Amino acid sequence: DADVTQTPRNRITKTGKRIMLECSQTKGHDRMYWYRQDPGLGLRLIYYSFDVKDINKGEISDGYSVSRQAQAKFSLSLESAIPNQTALYFCATSDRNTGFRETQYFGPGTRLLVL
Amino acid sequence: QQQVKQSPQSLIVQKGGISIINCAYENTAFDYFPWYQQFPGKGPALLIAIRPDVSEKKEGRFTISFNKSAKQFSLHIMDSQPGDSATYFCAASIGDSNYQLIWGAGTKLIIKP
């Protein structure tokens, strides 16, 4: 987990506020992901990025945006937070050069509460 | 068709017992089936994975059993220990899209001493 860091670890915000979650990695991986985890729903992919100029929407991208500032940094923004965005957010990385079966490496998560 | 259905939602097993978690899928194009383990306050971490060309894969006390005809796969934890208490996720992906994992809902496993 130390190779993938997320800030903040916990955040409470109010409806309508803009919030940014940040992810940094020292693994040297080219691929990065943002997921949200909700009880009983598992993990759902929000956005993924293959490199700085290649960003793709995942299953649940509405209400979210991302920025890949560098190979090692991938940020998730909630432009106008709403209560149903309350969840545990994870950043993950993977290395395409490991071959066909990529392992995803996860950060420790950010717990977000939108009031 | 893209779903992976995981059961049970929660499981309590006595120390030394066998823990069994099941997953079922519909999309026959899935060809990679990993299991991830998540401890409280941590992100998920890859535990073990299997391809559909084998029926079983074992790593220590952890075994994946795969039934291609039934479109089911399961995780068995032998001699379960309190340190195995965690949430377990099954997942599946297709070929070159294996970076796009389809996740099960998770099973919270508690091993009682």
Short mmCIF file of N, CA and C in Angstrom, two decimals, chain B residues 20 24 27 36 45 47 62 76-77 85:
data_model
loop_
_atom_site.label_atom_id
_atom_site.label_comp_id
_atom_site.label_asym_id
_atom_site.label_seq_id
_atom_site.Cartn_x
_atom_site.Cartn_y
_atom_site.Cartn_z
N ILE B 20 -15.67 -21.11 2.64
CA ILE B 20 -15.98 -21.25 1.22
C ILE B 20 -16.80 -20.06 0.76
N ALA B 24 -20.53 -16.55 -9.23
CA ALA B 24 -21.12 -17.04 -10.46
C ALA B 24 -21.12 -15.91 -11.49
N ASN B 27 -21.18 -14.12 -18.40
CA ASN B 27 -20.47 -13.87 -19.64
C ASN B 27 -19.38 -14.92 -19.88
N TYR B 36 -9.43 -10.99 -4.57
CA TYR B 36 -8.72 -9.97 -3.81
C TYR B 36 -9.16 -10.04 -2.35
N ALA B 45 -6.05 -6.37 -2.10
CA ALA B 45 -4.77 -6.88 -2.61
C ALA B 45 -5.01 -8.24 -3.24
N LEU B 47 -4.99 -11.90 -4.08
CA LEU B 47 -4.73 -13.08 -3.26
C LEU B 47 -4.33 -14.27 -4.13
N PHE B 62 -5.03 -21.47 0.45
CA PHE B 62 -6.07 -20.89 -0.40
C PHE B 62 -6.17 -21.67 -1.72
N HIS B 76 -11.68 -21.43 -1.45
CA HIS B 76 -11.68 -22.25 -0.25
C HIS B 76 -10.47 -21.86 0.59
N ILE B 77 -10.72 -21.61 1.85
CA ILE B 77 -9.63 -21.32 2.78
C ILE B 77 -9.60 -22.46 3.79
N SER B 85 -9.47 -13.14 8.70
CA SER B 85 -10.67 -12.29 8.79
C SER B 85 -10.46 -11.05 7.93
#
